[in-house]
Each structure stands twice: as C-alpha cells, then as structure tokens.
Amino acid sequence: MAATELRGVVGPGPAAIAAPGGGGAGPPVVGGGGGRGDAGPGSGAASGTVAAAAAGGPGPGAGGVAAGGSGGSGAGGSGSAREGWLFKWTNYIKGYQRRWFVLSNGLLSYYRSKAEMRHTCRGTINLATANITVEDSCNFIISNGGAQTYHLKASSEVERQRWVTALELAKAKAVMMLAESDESGDEESVSQTDKTELQNTLRTLSSKVEDLSTCNDLIAKHGTALQRSLSELESLKLPAESNEKIKQVNERATLFRITSNAMINACRDFLMLAQTHSKKWQKSLQYERDQRIRLEETLEQLAKQHNHLERAFRGATVLPANTPGSAGSGKDQCCSGKGDMSDEDDENEFFDAPEIITMPENLGHKRTGSNISGASSDISLDEQYKHQLEETKKEKRTRIPYKPNYSLNLWSIMKNCIGKELSKIPMPVNFNEPLSMLQRLTEDLEYHELLDRAAKCENSLEQLCYVAAFTVSSYSTTVFRTSKPFNPLLGETFELDRLEENGYRSLCEQVSHHPPAAAHHAESKNGWTLRQEIKITSKFRGKYLSIMPLGTIHCIFHATGHHYTWKKVTTTVHNIIVGKLWIDQSGEIDIVNHKTGDKCNLKFVPYSYFSRDIARKVTGEVTDPSGKVHFALLGTWDEKMECFKVSPVLGENGGDARQRGHEAEESRVMLWKRNPLPKNAENMYYFSELALTLNAWESSTAPTDSRLRPDQRLMENGRWDEANAEKQRLEEKQRLSRKKREAEAMKATEDGTPYDPYKALWFERKKDPVTRELTHIYRGEYWECKEKQDWSSCPDIF
C-alpha cells in the first residue's frame, strides 16, 4: 500500500496495555497443547482423560482447591505440585478470564473449570523451556520463547508469590530431567570395548581397595606397637608434664587407627555400590541398544515399503506431458493456499518436457529415463547457452530444466546421520536444489519493494509495519521448498545486480566453513541498506530436521537514520524418513528500531493437528518505547500480512486496560501478498520467479560466483551422476585447502612467527556499533573491481 494509506490509520495512541502479546498466544504444538485462548473442546493438546493425564492433572474424583479458592497444593491422589484458580488473559474482547490451573511433572495446564479436567485440556506449557517473569504485585508471565505465552494474574500478592515459587521449583526440576534425558539420548550404544573397559575399571578399583586394606593392616600393626611403646613410657618415672604429652599422643594414635578403619569400610561400601549399579547400568544399556536395533530394522522396512508404494503409485498415475490439464492441475493444487500438505502434488512426479530455457529447438536436447546424464554434445551446448544469454542478458529466464525422477533409498543414507550436524554430513545432490545457500539468502530480497515503501514513510511506526511485513515475506518461498541448497565453499560469492531494473544490488560471501557462515550486503538507491551474517546450525533427529539460523539482520534507512535489527526463527522439516515432507516455521521475532525505541513482536505459530486456527499463522504488535500498542499485524508467512489500528478497551472481570484492534475487514490494510508461483513450478523445485533467475549465467561476475560452480550447474541440467562426482571433487579440494592452512598455522606456532588466519575477501570482521557483536561487514571495492574486471585477488575454489 502507499505510504499515505497506512499513515491514515495512525492516530494518537491510547493508554498502554497491561501485558503484551494481545490476541492470545498461538495454538498448541503437536502433543503439547498451549496458548490459544479458550479454544473449543478438543482443541488442546489432547482430549478426554488422556489430556488430563498428559498434563499431569488429576483424574475424576481427585481433590483440589475449592471453587472459591485461588490456589493451593493438589489434594491426595492428584499428584499435582499445585493447582488452583488464576486469571488468564484471553483476548482483547474478553480480557482476563478465571481458569483452573494444574502444575504437575514440569507442565502447567489450564481448564475452564475444575470439572473440565475430566475431559478437556485447554492448553499446556512445558516449564523446562519457559521463562517466568513477575510484572507487578499480582501479575506474572510465563513464556517458552515460542508461540506460547500466558499472562496470568493472582488474587493477591501472597498468592502470586506462592505460584511463582512453585513454578520456579517445577522448572528447575524439569530442566534437570531434560538435561539427563538429553545426555542419555545423545550417547552412543555401549560397545563391547566400553563394557570391557568398565569391567577393567571395577577390577582396578577392587585392587586399590585391597591395597588400602593392606595399608590399614600395616597402620593397625604399627599403631599397636606405638601404643605399646607409649604404655611402657607411662610406666617409667617421668615428669608429670611428659606423662600428659604421652597420653595425648596415645589418644591421637587411637583416633588415627579408628579413622583409617572407617576409611577402608567406606571404600568397601563404594566398591559394593559401584558393582551393584554397574550391573543395572549394563542391563539398561543393553536393553536400549536392543530397542534401537529393533527400531532401525522397523524403520528400514517401513522405508522400503514406502518406496515400493511410491513406485507403484507413480507407475499407475504418471501422465504424458501433452495430456490436457496435466501440468495446470498440479499447479492449482500446489498453490491452493493453506491446508493439509497431503493436497500437494508429489514433488517427485516427473513430466517429460523441454528443459533448456529460452533456447531455440536446434540447441535443445531431450532426456529420457534411461539416459538422464545427457549426450556428449552437452559441453558445446553449455557454450552456446552462455553465448545466447550474453546476447539477451536483459531478459530474465522463466524456466529451468525439469527435475528428473530419481529413486533413492533415503534410509540407507540417513540412518547413520541421526544427531549429527547437517553441514558435516556428505549428501548426494539428490537432496539438493540447484541453488547455493548464498542464493537462498539473496531470495530475502524477493519483496524488496516493501523496503522501498518503508523508506518513503515519515512515521516510524508505519515504517516498522512494512519492515515486519518484509521480515515475514522472506519465508514465503520456503513453503514447498523441501530440498536442501548447496553448502557454499569457503570464499564462494554471489552477486545480484538489479540496480537498473529494481534499484538495488546485493553481494554474499561465504566467510566461514566450520561453522558455516555467510555475510550479505544489499544497498538500494531508493534509500535503504540491508546487511546480515547468518550461521546455520542444524540437527537431524530421525523424524524431523531443525534448522536454526543464528545472527542478526540489520536494515538502515538513509533519510531518517532508523536502524532496525532482528533475528530469524527456526525452520523445521518434518517426515524426513517416511511420509510427505513439509516445512514449518516457529518462534518469535523482535524487530527493534534502535533510534526511536519502537518495537514489533512477531509470533510464528507452529502447526498443530489439534488447532482450529489457520495454518502458518503469524501475529504481531507494533509498540512505542512506552509499550503502548499502535498496530496489530495478522496473516500467514506463506500468503499475506495485514495490519490494523489498535484502540483502547477495558477488560472484563476487573481486568486492566488493554487495547483492542478494529479487526473488521474494511479497516485492515494489506501490507504484503505473495506473488503466484510460475507455471509448472512443481516440476522446477517450486522456485519463485526470482529464484528461477538466480543461477542464470551472467558475464563479468567474479570467478568465485555460485553461477560458475560446476556441480550445481550439472545438477540444474539434469546430469546428477556427474554432479555427484564433481561435488565430491570440490569437497576434497576444500578439505585439502583447510589442511594446508592448519599445517601453516601449526608451523608458524612452532617457529614463533606470526600467522594470519583466513580472512574474507569482501567483508571485514569487526564489532558492530549497534549490537556490539562481532560480525562481518562489507568493506567495499567489489563493484569497483567488477567494473575494472580485476579479479586477481579471488582464490581458485572451483
């Protein structure tokens, strides 16, 4: 929307809200329950008595605090640490509502009434990952840093303190249990060598105890002789003072012998205890190892069956490319908005079609299922393709070669990768898409026009709404993108020059390999600069893959000097082994204007099978430095974002003054809406219009540019076998370079000479003046070198 449209709904702010996070927190996660205000029956983590049991709540007939009471410890039979009445913030309309809360087993669950515990749990929050914050004499907040936030109010300060104390104790216990669980979950199965080592340790301990026993016997023997000598001295006629000294020495010798006996007994008890528990530990570990082996066998069988069913299904349903509506119907399904992921087309479905983009027929080559790798004429084909693109470089390509239909035994590769970091696992290109991580990072600029509009805003709160919409828009391209981008090589770069067409240009560079980190700098002649350094941390847990981007994103507007920062949320890829892959985003983003103090809190609600809410929901609030809410944002990260003005309203049941948004459709302002995917996107890795152009060959780029990466280019052209071989060659070359640097560093250390570690070419690592973090900031000179075509400083990485 135009800047004036949003400015029209900006007005003088009403009174500040009592607690942030209006509209209620997001829906419960799968199996967890959680923060959606007063959903209907069945919308919690579970239903029936199962929900009460999962939440730690008492079953039918369990005692508790009387209806008029505000809290207390659980009655007999409930097993609850505490239960009672609290006021919970629900939404802008109803304000605070009275709810029955149950604290048990590190979980805090709530119900509309005590009687409801028998059949419906309204929400549950895990205290192990929660933060407990006291607001004032009666109010406190519980948040797990994701989509669940409870704003609670007790009837008195004393009652609030009782609850906070009980919650802190329960949290400490839950954290301890979680740590123990993680340690046991991350450990490898005990091998025969470990078992032998344990037995050797026990034998050594037993031997040491025998040595101590021998020493004790010697101490007792010499102690007896010493006491006998002292007794003989006492019988002699000595001065009174000497007799006193002899008695003291005798007493000390007796005490020493008693102490040594006690020490030996304690050592024997310790050895007995270690032997007893070692048998239990060995038995438990053996049981867990057997369970893991059985689970692996079961999963492998499931994966084989799933693969067989997929092959049978594809053999029965694949249509030729010229079948009317075969391509269009897939697009309609994959772009049908939100809903269950089972409505999508299978991304492995392959339609035979021409694959060279904007090329005459005499340059194209066809590919069959038995000859995916192409013919020998492909080398000259690439040269002709480059020549054609040089002639028509102003035209952006709209298609890439269709994704071939390769079958792969996923379990055979992934079963040994559980618990490892994804960047350290050698992956075939079958799991990839023909783009690097640097190009995926550049895709954040898909909706750069949002920043153009923000730069024209005079009101900082209005500007913050557009920045928030831009932040959400960067996730819209990921909804169907289940393939993994190529890990960039150290020193790899990617430029995107859209200065003439869109007014901006962008540069990315891989500045670190372990841990992988990429620096990005984009500047626009429309008055903004975007920069970031993102480190990707990922864990494969068998059933899902979690991708945690670390690092801060900066957006600076030149005219006003407004400097915004935020961080990315966690991306989760579900059904890695069996089932349809689908992606979810979850967590919170805090966007801060460091010049004015304005803030925007965005909540990405994790998908839940039990939630009645829309999928991929995002909510947000724009507040001024005093905490007063001026705008509320609502939408989904894959479709659109809207905002509306917030005005004051009093809560019910004596609740504090909150703010209420005019949620009528006519009062909402559209900030951002996703562009439709290109035709036949399901056959082209679900690339957007911008993504289709990113790997198009361009002249004059640096020799380290991702477009020149050979394995990525071979994969895009459908020559996957050659791409895998080339990928292994590049990775081995990178390993040799790293070993060479390590050897040089070690030699310099031994010689006492200075050694300069690896430094990025276009970015400089220094302390950020705003966040005080060490980060890579663009040092300049890239575009000047491109203009001169002086790439002498670039390393040979390909």
XYZ file of C-alpha atoms in Angstrom, residues 309-780:
472
model
C 4.339 -47.980 -2.793
C 5.582 -44.715 -4.293
C 6.989 -46.533 -7.315
C 3.744 -48.460 -7.783
C 1.698 -45.275 -7.431
C 3.820 -43.351 -9.932
C 3.707 -46.222 -12.404
C -0.089 -46.161 -12.277
C -0.692 -42.398 -12.322
C 2.060 -40.555 -14.301
C 0.584 -38.869 -17.385
C 2.443 -37.735 -20.531
C 3.263 -34.057 -20.850
C 0.769 -33.474 -23.652
C -2.191 -34.707 -21.616
C -4.626 -31.781 -21.307
C -4.503 -30.187 -17.884
C -1.749 -32.412 -16.538
C 0.566 -29.512 -15.775
C -2.007 -26.969 -14.777
C -3.788 -29.194 -12.298
C -0.568 -29.746 -10.373
C -0.047 -26.010 -10.120
C -3.543 -25.431 -8.880
C -3.099 -27.967 -6.131
C 0.338 -26.867 -5.013
C -0.678 -23.213 -4.859
C -4.069 -23.681 -3.272
C -3.059 -21.759 -0.171
C -3.215 -23.226 3.280
C -4.490 -26.633 4.183
C -3.210 -30.113 4.710
C 0.079 -30.882 2.990
C -1.427 -34.054 1.523
C -3.250 -31.862 -1.005
C 0.026 -31.076 -2.765
C 1.320 -32.915 -5.816
C 4.173 -35.315 -5.256
C 7.321 -33.288 -5.835
C 8.974 -36.381 -7.345
C 6.415 -36.630 -10.148
C 8.234 -36.052 -13.448
C 6.761 -34.746 -16.683
C 8.977 -35.105 -19.738
C 9.316 -31.627 -21.233
C 11.896 -29.390 -22.929
C 14.399 -28.253 -20.350
C 16.625 -25.519 -21.813
C 15.343 -22.056 -21.063
C 14.515 -19.564 -23.849
C 16.503 -21.618 -26.352
C 15.764 -22.439 -29.997
C 14.833 -26.031 -30.740
C 18.089 -26.757 -32.515
C 20.010 -26.052 -29.277
C 17.872 -28.224 -27.015
C 18.466 -31.817 -26.108
C 15.917 -34.309 -24.905
C 16.369 -36.611 -21.981
C 14.868 -39.995 -21.303
C 14.554 -42.006 -18.174
C 17.387 -44.313 -19.246
C 19.751 -41.521 -20.305
C 19.403 -38.819 -17.682
C 23.030 -37.769 -17.912
C 22.636 -36.431 -21.452
C 24.787 -36.827 -24.544
C 28.348 -35.836 -25.269
C 27.192 -32.695 -27.083
C 26.298 -31.090 -23.733
C 29.719 -29.381 -23.452
C 29.208 -27.406 -26.640
C 25.608 -26.897 -25.591
C 26.718 -25.045 -22.440
C 28.935 -22.783 -24.529
C 26.099 -21.994 -26.926
C 23.798 -21.402 -23.963
C 26.245 -18.879 -22.457
C 26.598 -17.133 -25.823
C 22.846 -16.806 -26.187
C 22.436 -15.414 -22.656
C 25.131 -12.843 -23.336
C 23.107 -11.609 -26.292
C 19.878 -11.457 -24.315
C 21.172 -10.737 -20.810
C 18.448 -8.181 -20.174
C 15.818 -10.906 -20.490
C 15.230 -12.913 -17.343
C 14.653 -16.610 -17.738
C 11.324 -18.009 -16.644
C 12.079 -21.752 -16.728
C 14.812 -24.211 -15.815
C 15.221 -27.896 -16.743
C 12.579 -30.020 -15.080
C 13.570 -32.020 -12.034
C 14.305 -35.644 -13.066
C 12.634 -38.565 -11.367
C 15.434 -40.289 -9.470
C 14.676 -43.010 -6.928
C 16.832 -43.151 -3.801
C 16.946 -45.281 -0.676
C 16.785 -42.446 1.829
C 17.110 -44.605 4.921
C 20.411 -46.143 3.810
C 21.954 -42.658 3.858
C 20.184 -41.048 6.792
C 20.212 -43.790 9.422
C 23.852 -43.040 10.314
C 23.272 -39.279 10.451
C 20.933 -39.088 13.454
C 22.099 -36.470 15.939
C 24.793 -35.041 13.672
C 25.045 -31.527 12.286
C 23.744 -31.386 8.732
C 26.678 -29.354 7.398
C 29.065 -32.197 8.320
C 27.115 -34.957 6.534
C 28.149 -35.815 2.940
C 24.925 -35.619 0.942
C 24.316 -36.581 -2.710
C 22.777 -33.908 -4.918
C 19.526 -35.899 -4.877
C 18.638 -33.992 -1.709
C 19.595 -30.617 -3.157
C 18.065 -27.937 -5.295
C 20.256 -26.225 -7.931
C 20.902 -23.128 -5.805
C 23.511 -22.412 -3.143
C 22.833 -21.115 0.343
C 24.137 -17.715 -0.799
C 21.453 -17.592 -3.465
C 18.794 -18.652 -0.972
C 19.960 -15.812 1.278
C 19.574 -13.381 -1.619
C 15.968 -14.557 -2.036
C 15.161 -12.480 1.046
C 15.001 -9.578 -1.433
C 12.080 -11.126 -3.355
C 9.793 -8.416 -1.984
C 12.283 -5.549 -1.863
C 9.505 -3.109 -2.750
C 8.338 -3.331 0.878
C 11.577 -1.647 1.933
C 11.140 0.895 -0.869
C 7.759 1.819 0.593
C 9.141 1.857 4.122
C 11.853 4.308 3.048
C 9.135 6.772 1.990
C 7.324 6.624 5.354
C 7.587 9.650 7.618
C 6.082 7.889 10.640
C 8.456 5.409 12.317
C 5.631 3.128 13.494
C 4.259 2.953 9.967
C 7.741 2.176 8.685
C 8.067 -0.617 11.250
C 4.898 -2.264 9.885
C 6.490 -2.516 6.435
C 9.763 -3.821 7.870
C 7.783 -6.505 9.741
C 5.959 -7.467 6.526
C 9.318 -7.713 4.735
C 10.622 -9.973 7.508
C 7.659 -12.350 7.124
C 7.803 -12.269 3.307
C 11.272 -13.841 3.299
C 9.712 -17.136 4.463
C 7.049 -17.293 1.724
C 9.399 -19.022 -0.718
C 10.072 -21.913 1.689
C 6.592 -23.404 1.987
C 7.153 -26.085 -0.692
C 10.958 -25.926 -0.858
C 11.859 -29.169 0.910
C 15.170 -29.623 -0.932
C 18.459 -28.525 0.595
C 20.573 -25.772 -1.020
C 24.234 -26.433 -1.775
C 26.627 -25.630 1.069
C 28.854 -22.831 -0.283
C 32.595 -23.346 -0.473
C 34.786 -21.086 1.632
C 35.311 -17.881 -0.347
C 32.361 -18.519 -2.662
C 30.400 -15.389 -3.586
C 27.113 -14.478 -5.257
C 26.168 -11.118 -6.692
C 22.768 -9.904 -7.836
C 22.836 -6.628 -9.740
C 19.325 -5.228 -10.157
C 20.336 -1.585 -9.968
C 18.797 -0.645 -13.316
C 15.613 -2.734 -13.029
C 14.786 -2.560 -9.287
C 17.210 -0.039 -7.847
C 19.289 -2.400 -5.671
C 22.308 -4.687 -5.828
C 23.400 -7.434 -3.482
C 26.568 -9.357 -2.592
C 27.000 -12.525 -0.499
C 30.203 -14.276 0.556
C 30.877 -17.481 2.481
C 33.132 -16.163 5.250
C 33.476 -19.332 7.360
C 33.219 -23.038 6.683
C 33.031 -24.594 10.183
C 30.709 -23.313 11.449
C 29.176 -22.338 8.083
C 28.585 -18.571 7.955
C 27.600 -16.268 5.108
C 27.743 -12.476 5.028
C 25.239 -10.486 2.941
C 25.136 -6.807 1.962
C 22.458 -5.152 -0.177
C 22.054 -1.473 -0.887
C 19.346 0.395 -2.777
C 19.266 3.771 -4.438
C 15.746 4.041 -3.008
C 17.195 4.812 0.417
C 17.930 1.609 2.373
C 20.725 -0.842 3.198
C 20.269 -4.447 4.329
C 23.116 -6.471 5.843
C 23.378 -9.709 7.769
C 25.682 -12.539 8.782
C 23.882 -15.855 9.133
C 25.324 -19.006 10.674
C 23.265 -22.115 10.005
C 23.018 -24.720 12.756
C 21.007 -27.839 12.009
C 20.230 -31.131 13.698
C 18.739 -34.282 12.198
C 16.647 -36.129 14.778
C 15.364 -39.040 12.704
C 11.795 -37.826 12.307
C 12.458 -34.166 11.591
C 15.245 -31.735 10.731
C 15.613 -28.470 12.659
C 17.434 -25.552 11.019
C 18.398 -22.729 13.392
C 19.764 -19.587 11.694
C 21.982 -17.613 14.070
C 22.917 -13.995 13.513
C 21.392 -10.538 13.361
C 19.832 -8.830 10.339
C 20.250 -5.054 10.018
C 18.135 -2.676 7.939
C 19.135 1.012 7.806
C 17.120 3.797 6.142
C 19.339 6.582 4.865
C 16.954 9.547 5.072
C 15.842 9.077 8.704
C 18.764 7.096 10.120
C 16.359 4.485 11.531
C 18.304 1.297 12.255
C 16.292 -1.938 12.648
C 17.599 -5.326 13.803
C 16.004 -8.768 14.125
C 16.829 -12.490 14.073
C 15.310 -15.385 12.146
C 13.062 -18.133 13.537
C 13.591 -21.903 13.480
C 12.691 -23.856 10.338
C 11.603 -27.486 10.780
C 11.375 -30.093 8.002
C 9.009 -32.892 9.047
C 8.639 -36.524 7.873
C 12.265 -36.946 6.836
C 12.154 -40.755 6.683
C 8.554 -41.739 5.967
C 5.680 -39.633 4.687
C 5.240 -36.378 2.830
C 7.889 -33.755 3.555
C 6.519 -30.479 4.863
C 8.050 -27.335 6.338
C 7.025 -25.229 9.315
C 8.350 -22.015 10.858
C 8.061 -21.412 14.600
C 9.314 -18.964 17.196
C 9.269 -15.224 17.823
C 10.970 -12.285 16.115
C 11.612 -8.986 17.894
C 12.269 -6.117 15.476
C 13.824 -3.117 17.242
C 14.297 0.439 15.981
C 17.496 1.447 17.773
C 16.963 5.147 17.081
C 13.377 5.574 18.377
C 12.951 2.517 20.626
C 9.907 1.276 18.678
C 9.453 -2.496 18.662
C 7.493 -5.139 16.807
C 6.981 -8.631 18.207
C 6.071 -11.278 15.623
C 4.885 -14.737 16.654
C 5.140 -17.619 14.182
C 2.601 -20.143 15.419
C 3.749 -23.776 14.964
C 1.352 -26.028 13.106
C -0.801 -28.324 15.239
C -3.158 -31.078 14.172
C -5.406 -30.182 17.096
C -5.660 -26.465 16.382
C -8.731 -24.892 14.804
C -6.628 -21.929 13.737
C -5.338 -21.342 10.235
C -2.022 -22.979 9.350
C 1.215 -20.968 9.213
C -0.307 -18.147 11.209
C 1.700 -15.052 12.155
C 0.576 -12.380 14.623
C 2.342 -9.257 15.756
C 2.167 -5.960 17.640
C 3.915 -2.666 16.952
C 4.651 -0.725 20.149
C 6.290 2.566 21.002
C 9.058 2.904 23.643
C 6.474 3.118 26.442
C 4.992 -0.259 25.451
C 1.760 1.151 24.034
C 0.438 -0.858 21.077
C -0.318 1.184 17.950
C -0.732 -1.526 15.305
C -1.630 -5.205 15.311
C -0.449 -7.456 12.476
C -2.168 -10.605 11.298
C -1.562 -13.036 8.473
C 0.365 -16.111 7.388
C 4.007 -16.426 6.447
C 3.179 -18.088 3.126
C 0.341 -15.864 1.897
C -0.128 -12.300 3.168
C 0.229 -9.847 6.052
C -2.318 -7.206 7.117
C -2.334 -4.573 9.832
C -4.956 -2.549 11.671
C -5.005 0.221 14.189
C -5.393 -0.624 17.881
C -7.684 1.377 20.193
C -8.250 1.058 23.987
C -10.879 -1.084 25.715
C -11.386 -2.225 29.321
C -11.108 -5.901 30.109
C -13.821 -7.903 31.874
C -13.754 -9.159 35.475
C -11.911 -6.091 36.645
C -9.055 -6.688 34.230
C -6.532 -4.000 33.459
C -6.974 -1.700 30.487
C -5.822 -3.425 27.318
C -6.131 -2.430 23.672
C -8.423 -3.709 21.039
C -7.913 -3.722 17.296
C -10.558 -2.931 14.723
C -10.483 -6.344 13.152
C -13.214 -5.660 10.607
C -12.125 -6.480 7.062
C -12.717 -2.931 5.863
C -10.344 -1.499 8.495
C -7.430 -3.775 7.644
C -4.611 -2.571 5.427
C -2.828 -5.053 3.158
C 0.926 -4.813 3.728
C 2.107 -7.728 1.618
C 0.708 -10.539 -0.521
C 2.650 -13.412 -2.012
C 3.214 -13.486 -5.751
C 1.864 -16.608 -7.507
C 4.364 -19.308 -8.402
C 5.397 -19.674 -12.055
C 3.651 -22.195 -14.269
C 4.789 -25.787 -13.684
C 6.686 -24.714 -10.550
C 6.150 -28.170 -9.056
C 8.498 -29.572 -11.732
C 11.099 -26.841 -11.134
C 11.762 -27.306 -7.395
C 8.914 -24.853 -6.572
C 11.160 -21.924 -7.489
C 9.705 -18.426 -7.468
C 10.193 -16.012 -10.375
C 13.275 -14.542 -8.696
C 14.728 -17.970 -7.818
C 14.474 -19.073 -11.471
C 16.795 -16.228 -12.486
C 19.414 -16.581 -9.734
C 21.522 -19.308 -11.349
C 21.242 -17.927 -14.891
C 24.734 -17.493 -16.311
C 25.985 -13.909 -16.443
C 29.203 -12.462 -17.791
C 31.618 -10.288 -15.819
C 30.927 -11.921 -12.439
C 33.727 -12.883 -10.067
C 35.349 -16.306 -10.697
C 34.087 -17.359 -7.248
C 30.410 -16.695 -8.114
C 27.910 -19.507 -7.397
C 26.739 -19.434 -11.026
C 30.125 -20.879 -12.008
C 30.001 -23.772 -9.542
C 30.219 -26.893 -11.773
C 28.344 -29.434 -9.626
C 25.439 -27.046 -9.187
C 25.303 -26.349 -12.934
C 25.420 -30.063 -13.780
C 22.574 -30.753 -11.370
C 20.454 -27.982 -12.886
C 20.978 -29.530 -16.322
C 19.837 -32.916 -15.013
C 23.253 -34.628 -15.054
C 23.083 -35.772 -11.447
C 25.632 -38.596 -11.612
C 28.266 -36.204 -12.923
C 27.160 -33.598 -10.392
C 27.756 -36.043 -7.520
C 31.263 -36.810 -8.777
C 32.027 -33.104 -9.198
C 30.642 -32.339 -5.748
C 32.998 -34.884 -4.182
C 35.941 -33.368 -6.099
C 35.142 -29.850 -4.848
C 34.691 -31.010 -1.251
C 38.004 -32.901 -1.337
C 39.718 -29.815 -2.766
C 38.274 -27.728 0.060
C 39.447 -30.256 2.678
C 42.981 -30.171 1.295
C 42.990 -26.359 1.418
C 41.844 -26.427 5.039
C 44.533 -28.951 5.997
C 47.138 -26.791 4.297
C 46.050 -23.736 6.312
C 46.092 -25.764 9.529
C 49.604 -27.034 8.774
C 50.813 -23.488 8.061
C 49.279 -22.278 11.323
C 50.932 -25.091 13.292
C 54.326 -24.427 11.684
C 54.025 -20.708 12.448
C 53.204 -21.529 16.071
C 56.214 -23.831 16.398
C 58.520 -21.248 14.780
C 57.079 -18.399 16.811
C 56.283 -16.409 13.670
C 53.003 -14.524 13.152
C 50.308 -16.241 11.104
C 47.315 -14.533 9.534
C 44.189 -16.718 9.697
C 41.752 -16.897 6.796
C 40.052 -13.580 6.100
C 37.056 -12.901 3.894
C 37.794 -11.028 0.677
C 34.930 -8.531 0.525
C 33.837 -8.437 4.182
C 35.693 -7.404 7.321
C 35.120 -8.957 10.748
C 34.660 -6.272 13.401
C 32.405 -5.243 16.264
C 29.006 -3.965 15.201
C 28.466 -0.435 16.569
C 24.804 -1.111 17.405
C 24.593 -4.693 18.696
C 28.235 -4.865 19.908
C 28.509 -8.293 18.264
C 31.480 -9.463 16.217
C 30.214 -9.722 12.656
C 31.343 -9.407 9.041
C 30.564 -6.007 7.492
C 31.014 -5.152 3.808
C 34.351 -3.429 3.229
C 33.576 -2.238 -0.307
